[in-house]
Coordinates of N, CA and C in Angstrom, one line a residue:
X1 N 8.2 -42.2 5.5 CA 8.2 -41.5 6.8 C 6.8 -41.0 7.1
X2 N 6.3 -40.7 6.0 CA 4.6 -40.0 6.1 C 3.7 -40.8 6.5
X3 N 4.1 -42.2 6.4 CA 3.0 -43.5 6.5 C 3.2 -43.4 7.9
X4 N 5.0 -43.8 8.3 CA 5.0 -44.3 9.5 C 4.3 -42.7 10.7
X5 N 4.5 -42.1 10.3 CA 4.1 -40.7 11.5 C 2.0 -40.9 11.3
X6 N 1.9 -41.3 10.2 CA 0.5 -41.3 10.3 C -0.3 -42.5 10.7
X7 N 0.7 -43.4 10.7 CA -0.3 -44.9 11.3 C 0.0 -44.7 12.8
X8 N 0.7 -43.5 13.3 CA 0.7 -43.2 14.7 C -0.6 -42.4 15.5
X9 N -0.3 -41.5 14.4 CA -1.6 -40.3 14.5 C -2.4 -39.8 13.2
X10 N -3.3 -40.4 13.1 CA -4.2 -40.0 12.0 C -4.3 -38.6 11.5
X11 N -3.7 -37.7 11.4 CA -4.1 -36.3 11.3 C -2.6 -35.8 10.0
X12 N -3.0 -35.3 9.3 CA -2.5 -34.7 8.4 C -1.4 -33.4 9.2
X13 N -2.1 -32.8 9.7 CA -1.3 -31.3 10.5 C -0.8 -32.1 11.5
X14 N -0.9 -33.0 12.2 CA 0.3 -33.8 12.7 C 1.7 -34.1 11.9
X15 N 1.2 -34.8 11.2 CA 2.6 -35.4 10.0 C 3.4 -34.1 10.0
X16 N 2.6 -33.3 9.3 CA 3.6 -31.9 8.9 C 4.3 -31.3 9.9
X17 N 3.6 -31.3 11.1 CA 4.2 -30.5 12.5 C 5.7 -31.9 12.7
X18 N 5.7 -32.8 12.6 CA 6.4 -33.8 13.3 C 7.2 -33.3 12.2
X19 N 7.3 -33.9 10.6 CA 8.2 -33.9 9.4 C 9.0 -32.0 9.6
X20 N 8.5 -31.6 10.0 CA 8.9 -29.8 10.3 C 9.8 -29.6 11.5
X21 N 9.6 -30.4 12.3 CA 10.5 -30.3 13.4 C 11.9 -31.2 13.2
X22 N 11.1 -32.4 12.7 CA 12.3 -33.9 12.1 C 13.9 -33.2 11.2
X23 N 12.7 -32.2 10.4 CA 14.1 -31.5 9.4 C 14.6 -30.3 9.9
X24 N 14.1 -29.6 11.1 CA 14.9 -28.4 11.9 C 15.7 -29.0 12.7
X25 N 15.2 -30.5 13.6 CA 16.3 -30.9 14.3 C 17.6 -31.7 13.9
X26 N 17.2 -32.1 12.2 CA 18.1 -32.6 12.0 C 19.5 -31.6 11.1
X27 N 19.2 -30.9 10.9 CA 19.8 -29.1 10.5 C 20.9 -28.7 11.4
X28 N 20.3 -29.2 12.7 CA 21.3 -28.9 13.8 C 22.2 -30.1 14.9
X29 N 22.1 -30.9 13.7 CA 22.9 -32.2 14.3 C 24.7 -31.4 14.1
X30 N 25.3 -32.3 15.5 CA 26.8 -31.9 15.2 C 27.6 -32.2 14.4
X31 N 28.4 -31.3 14.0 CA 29.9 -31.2 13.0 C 30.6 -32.1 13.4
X32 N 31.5 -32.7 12.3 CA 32.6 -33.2 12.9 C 33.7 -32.4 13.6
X33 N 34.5 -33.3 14.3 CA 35.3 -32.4 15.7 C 36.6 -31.5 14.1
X34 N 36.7 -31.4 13.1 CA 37.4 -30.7 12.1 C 36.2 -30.1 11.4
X35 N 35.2 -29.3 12.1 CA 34.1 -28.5 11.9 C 34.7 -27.1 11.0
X36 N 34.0 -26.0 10.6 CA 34.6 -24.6 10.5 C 34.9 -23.7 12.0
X37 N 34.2 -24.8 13.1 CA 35.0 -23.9 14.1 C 35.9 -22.8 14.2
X38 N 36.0 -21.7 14.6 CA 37.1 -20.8 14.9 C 38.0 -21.3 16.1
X39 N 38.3 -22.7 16.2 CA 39.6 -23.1 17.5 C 40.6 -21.6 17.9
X40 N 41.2 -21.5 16.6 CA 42.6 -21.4 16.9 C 42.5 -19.7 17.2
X41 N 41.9 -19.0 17.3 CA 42.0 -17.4 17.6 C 41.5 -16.8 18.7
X42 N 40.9 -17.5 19.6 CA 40.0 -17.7 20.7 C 40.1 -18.1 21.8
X43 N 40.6 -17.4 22.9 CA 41.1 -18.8 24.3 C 39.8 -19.5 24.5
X44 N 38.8 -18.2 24.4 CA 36.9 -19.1 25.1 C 36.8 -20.4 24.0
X45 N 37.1 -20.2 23.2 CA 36.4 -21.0 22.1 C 37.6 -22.5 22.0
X46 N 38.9 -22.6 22.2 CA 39.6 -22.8 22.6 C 39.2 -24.1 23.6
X47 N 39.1 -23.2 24.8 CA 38.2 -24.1 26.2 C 37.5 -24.9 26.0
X48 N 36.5 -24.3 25.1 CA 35.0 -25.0 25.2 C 35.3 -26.6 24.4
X49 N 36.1 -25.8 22.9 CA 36.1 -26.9 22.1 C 37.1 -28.4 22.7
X50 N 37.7 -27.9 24.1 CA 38.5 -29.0 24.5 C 37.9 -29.9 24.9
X51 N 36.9 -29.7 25.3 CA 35.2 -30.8 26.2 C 34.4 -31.5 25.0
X52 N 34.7 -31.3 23.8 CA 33.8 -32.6 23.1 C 33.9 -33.5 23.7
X53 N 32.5 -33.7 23.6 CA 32.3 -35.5 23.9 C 32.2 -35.8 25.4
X54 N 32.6 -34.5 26.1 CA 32.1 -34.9 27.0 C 30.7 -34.5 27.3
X55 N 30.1 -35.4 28.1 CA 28.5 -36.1 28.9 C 27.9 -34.9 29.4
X56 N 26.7 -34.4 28.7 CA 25.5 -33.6 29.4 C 25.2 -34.3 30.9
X57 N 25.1 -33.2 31.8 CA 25.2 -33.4 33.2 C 24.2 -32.4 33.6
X58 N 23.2 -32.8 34.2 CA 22.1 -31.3 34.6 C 23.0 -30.7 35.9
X59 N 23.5 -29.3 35.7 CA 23.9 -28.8 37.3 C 25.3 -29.1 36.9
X60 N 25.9 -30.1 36.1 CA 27.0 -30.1 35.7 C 28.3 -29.0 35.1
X61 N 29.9 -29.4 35.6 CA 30.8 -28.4 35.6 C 30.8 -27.1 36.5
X62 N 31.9 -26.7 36.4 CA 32.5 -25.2 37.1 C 33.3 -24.7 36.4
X63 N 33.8 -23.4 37.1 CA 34.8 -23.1 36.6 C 36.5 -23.8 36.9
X64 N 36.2 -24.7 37.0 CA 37.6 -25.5 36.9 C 37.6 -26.7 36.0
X65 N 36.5 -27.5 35.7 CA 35.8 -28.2 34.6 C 34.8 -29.1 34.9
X66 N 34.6 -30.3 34.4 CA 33.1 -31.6 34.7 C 32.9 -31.4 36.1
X67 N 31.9 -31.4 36.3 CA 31.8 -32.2 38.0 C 29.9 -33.0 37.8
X68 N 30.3 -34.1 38.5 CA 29.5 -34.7 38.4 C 29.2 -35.8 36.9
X69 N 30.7 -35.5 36.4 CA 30.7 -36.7 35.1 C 30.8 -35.4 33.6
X70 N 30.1 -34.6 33.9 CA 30.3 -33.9 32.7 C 30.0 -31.9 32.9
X71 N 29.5 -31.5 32.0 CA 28.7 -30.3 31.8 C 27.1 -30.7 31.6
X72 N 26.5 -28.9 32.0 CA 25.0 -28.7 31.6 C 25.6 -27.5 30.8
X73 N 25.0 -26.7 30.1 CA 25.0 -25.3 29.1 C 25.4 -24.3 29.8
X74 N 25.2 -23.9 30.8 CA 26.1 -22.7 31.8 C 27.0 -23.2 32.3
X75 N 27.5 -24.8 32.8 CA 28.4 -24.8 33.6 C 30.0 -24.9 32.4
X76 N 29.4 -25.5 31.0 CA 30.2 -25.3 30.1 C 30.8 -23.9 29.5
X77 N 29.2 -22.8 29.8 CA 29.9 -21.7 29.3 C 31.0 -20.8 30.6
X78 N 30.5 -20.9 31.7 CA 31.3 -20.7 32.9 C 32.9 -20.8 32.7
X79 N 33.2 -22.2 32.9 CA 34.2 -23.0 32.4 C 35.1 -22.9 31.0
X80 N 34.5 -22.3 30.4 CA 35.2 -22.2 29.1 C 35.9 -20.8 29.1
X81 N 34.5 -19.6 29.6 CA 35.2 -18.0 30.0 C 36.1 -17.9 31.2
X82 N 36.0 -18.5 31.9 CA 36.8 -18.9 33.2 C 38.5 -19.0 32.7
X83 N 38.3 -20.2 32.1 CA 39.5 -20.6 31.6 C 40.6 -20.0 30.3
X84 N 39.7 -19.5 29.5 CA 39.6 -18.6 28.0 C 40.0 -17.1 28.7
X85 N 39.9 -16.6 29.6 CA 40.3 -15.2 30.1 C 41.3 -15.4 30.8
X86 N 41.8 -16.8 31.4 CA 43.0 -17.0 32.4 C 42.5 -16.7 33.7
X87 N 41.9 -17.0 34.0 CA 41.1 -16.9 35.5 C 40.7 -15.9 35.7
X88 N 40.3 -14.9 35.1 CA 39.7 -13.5 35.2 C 38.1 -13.4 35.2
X89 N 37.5 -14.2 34.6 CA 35.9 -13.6 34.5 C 35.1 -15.2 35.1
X90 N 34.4 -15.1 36.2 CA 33.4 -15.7 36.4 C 32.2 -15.1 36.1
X91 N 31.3 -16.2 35.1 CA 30.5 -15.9 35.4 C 29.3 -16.8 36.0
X92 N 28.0 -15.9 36.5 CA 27.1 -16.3 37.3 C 26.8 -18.1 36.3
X93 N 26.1 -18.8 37.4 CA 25.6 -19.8 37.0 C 24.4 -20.3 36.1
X94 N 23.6 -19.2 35.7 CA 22.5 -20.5 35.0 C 22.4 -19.4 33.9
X95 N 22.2 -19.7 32.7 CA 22.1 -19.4 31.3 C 20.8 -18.3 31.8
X96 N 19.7 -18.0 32.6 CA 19.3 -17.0 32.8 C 20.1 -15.8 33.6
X97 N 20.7 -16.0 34.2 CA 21.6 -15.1 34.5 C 22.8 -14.6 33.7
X98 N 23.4 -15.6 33.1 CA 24.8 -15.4 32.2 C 24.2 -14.1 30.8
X99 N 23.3 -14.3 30.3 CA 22.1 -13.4 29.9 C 22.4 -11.9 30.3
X100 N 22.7 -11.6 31.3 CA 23.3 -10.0 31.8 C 24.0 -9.7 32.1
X101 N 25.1 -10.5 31.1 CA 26.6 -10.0 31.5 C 27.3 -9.8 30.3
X102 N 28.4 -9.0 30.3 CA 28.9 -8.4 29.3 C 28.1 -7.2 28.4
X103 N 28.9 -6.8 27.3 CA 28.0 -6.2 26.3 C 27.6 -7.1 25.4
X104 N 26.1 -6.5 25.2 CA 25.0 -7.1 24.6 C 25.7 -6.6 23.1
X105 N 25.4 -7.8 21.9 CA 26.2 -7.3 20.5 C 25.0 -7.9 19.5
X106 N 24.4 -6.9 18.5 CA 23.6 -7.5 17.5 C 24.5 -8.7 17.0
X107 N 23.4 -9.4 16.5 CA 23.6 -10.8 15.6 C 24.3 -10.9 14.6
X108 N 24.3 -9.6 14.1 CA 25.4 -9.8 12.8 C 26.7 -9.5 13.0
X109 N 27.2 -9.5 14.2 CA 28.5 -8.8 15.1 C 28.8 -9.5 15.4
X110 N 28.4 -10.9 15.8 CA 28.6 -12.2 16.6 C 30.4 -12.5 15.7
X111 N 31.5 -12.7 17.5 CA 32.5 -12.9 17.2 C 32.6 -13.9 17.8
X112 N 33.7 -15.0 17.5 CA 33.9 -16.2 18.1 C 34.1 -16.4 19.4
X113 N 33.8 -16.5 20.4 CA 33.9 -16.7 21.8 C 32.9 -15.8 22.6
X114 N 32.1 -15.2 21.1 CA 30.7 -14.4 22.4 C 29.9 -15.3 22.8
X115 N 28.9 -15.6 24.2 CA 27.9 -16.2 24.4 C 26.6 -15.9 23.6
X116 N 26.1 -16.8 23.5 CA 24.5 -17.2 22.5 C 23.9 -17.3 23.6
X117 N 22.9 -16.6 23.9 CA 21.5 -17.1 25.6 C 20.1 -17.4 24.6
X118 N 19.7 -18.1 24.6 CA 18.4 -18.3 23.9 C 17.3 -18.7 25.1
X119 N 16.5 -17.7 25.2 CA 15.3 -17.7 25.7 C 14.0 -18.0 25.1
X120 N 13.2 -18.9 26.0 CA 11.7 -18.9 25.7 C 10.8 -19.7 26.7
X121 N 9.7 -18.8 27.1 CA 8.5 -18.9 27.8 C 9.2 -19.8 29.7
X122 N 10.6 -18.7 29.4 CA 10.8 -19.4 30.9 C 12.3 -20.3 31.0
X123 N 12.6 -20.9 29.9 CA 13.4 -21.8 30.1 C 14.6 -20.7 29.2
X124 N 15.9 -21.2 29.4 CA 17.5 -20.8 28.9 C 18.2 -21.3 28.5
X125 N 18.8 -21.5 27.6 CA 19.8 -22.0 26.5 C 21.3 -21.5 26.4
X126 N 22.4 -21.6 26.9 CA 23.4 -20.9 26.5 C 24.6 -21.9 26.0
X127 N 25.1 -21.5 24.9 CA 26.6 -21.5 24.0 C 27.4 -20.9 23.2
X128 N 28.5 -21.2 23.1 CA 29.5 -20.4 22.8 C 29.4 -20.2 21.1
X129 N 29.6 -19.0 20.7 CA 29.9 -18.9 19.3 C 31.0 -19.1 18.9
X130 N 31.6 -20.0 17.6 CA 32.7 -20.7 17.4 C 33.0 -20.3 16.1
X131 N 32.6 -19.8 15.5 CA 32.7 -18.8 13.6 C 31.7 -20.0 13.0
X132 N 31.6 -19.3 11.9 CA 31.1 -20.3 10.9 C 29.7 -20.9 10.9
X133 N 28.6 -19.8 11.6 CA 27.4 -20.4 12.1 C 27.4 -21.4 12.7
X134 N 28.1 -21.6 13.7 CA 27.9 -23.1 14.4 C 28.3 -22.3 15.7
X135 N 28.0 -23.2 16.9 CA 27.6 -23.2 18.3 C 28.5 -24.5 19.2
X136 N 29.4 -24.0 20.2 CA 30.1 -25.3 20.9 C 28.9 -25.7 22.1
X137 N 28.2 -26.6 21.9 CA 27.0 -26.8 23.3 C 26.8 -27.8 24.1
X138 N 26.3 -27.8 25.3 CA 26.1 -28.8 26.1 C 24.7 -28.5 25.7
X139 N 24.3 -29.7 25.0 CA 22.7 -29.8 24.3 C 21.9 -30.1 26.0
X140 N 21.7 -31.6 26.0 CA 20.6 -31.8 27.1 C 21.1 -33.4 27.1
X141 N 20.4 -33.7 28.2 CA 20.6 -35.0 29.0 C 21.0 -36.2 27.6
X142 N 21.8 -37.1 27.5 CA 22.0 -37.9 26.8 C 22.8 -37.8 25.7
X143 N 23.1 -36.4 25.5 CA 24.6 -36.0 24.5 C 25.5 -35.3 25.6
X144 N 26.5 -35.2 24.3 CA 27.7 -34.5 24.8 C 27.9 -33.2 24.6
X145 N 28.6 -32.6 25.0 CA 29.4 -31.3 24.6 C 29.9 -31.4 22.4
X146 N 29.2 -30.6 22.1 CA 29.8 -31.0 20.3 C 29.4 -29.4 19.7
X147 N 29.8 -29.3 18.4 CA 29.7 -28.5 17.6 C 28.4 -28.2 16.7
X148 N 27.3 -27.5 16.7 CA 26.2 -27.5 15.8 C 25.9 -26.5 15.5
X149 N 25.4 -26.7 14.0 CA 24.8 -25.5 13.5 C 23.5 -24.8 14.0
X150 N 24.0 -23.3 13.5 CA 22.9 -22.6 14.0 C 21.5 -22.4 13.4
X151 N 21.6 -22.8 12.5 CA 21.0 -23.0 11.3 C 19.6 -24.1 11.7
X152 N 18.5 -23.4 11.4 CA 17.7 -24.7 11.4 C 16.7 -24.0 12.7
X153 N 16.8 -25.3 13.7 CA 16.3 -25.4 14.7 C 16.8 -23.9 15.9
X154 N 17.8 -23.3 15.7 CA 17.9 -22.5 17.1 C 17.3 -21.3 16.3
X155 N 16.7 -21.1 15.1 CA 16.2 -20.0 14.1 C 15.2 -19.4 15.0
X156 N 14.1 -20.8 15.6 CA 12.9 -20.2 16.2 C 13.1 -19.9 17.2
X157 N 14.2 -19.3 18.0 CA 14.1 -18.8 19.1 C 15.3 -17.3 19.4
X158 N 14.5 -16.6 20.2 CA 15.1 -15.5 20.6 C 16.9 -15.6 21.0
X159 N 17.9 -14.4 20.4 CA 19.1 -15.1 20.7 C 19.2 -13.5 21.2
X160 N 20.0 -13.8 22.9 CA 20.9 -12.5 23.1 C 22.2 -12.8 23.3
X161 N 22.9 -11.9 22.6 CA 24.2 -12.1 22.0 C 25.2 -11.4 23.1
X162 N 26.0 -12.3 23.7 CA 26.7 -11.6 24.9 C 28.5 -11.4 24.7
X163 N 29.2 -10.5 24.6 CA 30.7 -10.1 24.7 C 31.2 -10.2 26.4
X164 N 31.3 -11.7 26.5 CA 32.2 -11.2 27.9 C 34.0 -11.9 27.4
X165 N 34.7 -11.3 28.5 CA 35.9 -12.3 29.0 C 37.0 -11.3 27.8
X166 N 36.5 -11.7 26.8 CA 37.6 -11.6 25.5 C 37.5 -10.3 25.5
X167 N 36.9 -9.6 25.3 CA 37.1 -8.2 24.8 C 36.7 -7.2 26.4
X168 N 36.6 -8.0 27.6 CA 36.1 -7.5 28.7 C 36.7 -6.2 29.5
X169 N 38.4 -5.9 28.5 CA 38.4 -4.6 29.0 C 37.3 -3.2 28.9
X170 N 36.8 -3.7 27.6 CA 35.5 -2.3 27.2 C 35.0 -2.5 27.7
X171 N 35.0 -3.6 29.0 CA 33.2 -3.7 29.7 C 33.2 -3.3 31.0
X172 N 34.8 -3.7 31.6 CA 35.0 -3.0 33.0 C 35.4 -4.9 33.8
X173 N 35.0 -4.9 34.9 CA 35.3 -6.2 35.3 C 34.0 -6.9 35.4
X174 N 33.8 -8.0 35.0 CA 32.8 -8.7 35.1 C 32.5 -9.5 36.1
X175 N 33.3 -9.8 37.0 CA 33.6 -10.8 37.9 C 32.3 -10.5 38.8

């Protein structure tokens, strides 16, 4: 693998930056659909895990489900709390905004059906926590909706940890 990255790019701190990213993104490849998921205690988590497999869609899903062929990362998390509360909690559309709703919960608190928002330099990330260090997500253009660890690759980035829907009597109405 060192040969082939280097008869691309001659540079030593190349190799390593490429071989560094190779093994964080491969860290966070998906579980099988009999993952440690938390399914069964969770209506959000529940929802979400119903959409494997289905098709990354930019702008994709609502709160009623796919549109446009599949989900994007907020229209999955939308759709999942939407449905997981029994029609009670919408929330806003884009993983920057979904970001300021609910109560905010340290990392070590993280309960199965809280949202994950991962920020950096602009852009937003959001998925469902499912137990077991792993994440239900609508990755990006050309996968699906699947199960991955958190482990690895989402390490290097900022995570705010959001409690809506499930526990959203403590929070008031979110809607």
């Amino acid at each position: 693998m060192y040969k082939a990255i280097y008869s691309y790019n001659h540079a030593d701190w190349y190799v390593r930056k490429v071989l560094t990213q190779a093994k964080a993104y491969a860290a966070s490849q998906p579980s099988a659909p009999d993952s440690n998921a938390d399914v069964g205690s969770n209506a959000i988590v529940q929802a979400a895990y119903s959409q494997l497999g289905v098709p990354y869609v930019w702008g994709g899903g609502t709160i009623n489900g796919k549109s446009g062929g599949g989900f994007d990362c907020s229209g999955l998390t939308s759709y999942a709390v939407y449905q997981g509360t029994g029609h009670k909690v919408k929330l806003p559309r884009t993983s920057q905004e979904q970001r300021h709703v609910g109560a905010s919960v340290p990392r070590d608190e993280m309960q199965p059906g809280d949202l994950i928002v991962f920020n950096k330099d602009g852009w937003g990330h959001v998925g469902i926590y499912a137990g077991g260090n792993r994440m239900i997500d609508a990755p990006k253009p050309g996968k699906s909706v699947e199960v991955i660890s958190l482990a690895g690759y989402w390490e290097n980035y900022a995570w705010d940890i959001r409690r809506v829907g499930w526990a959203s009597d403590e929070m008031g109405d979110l809607r």
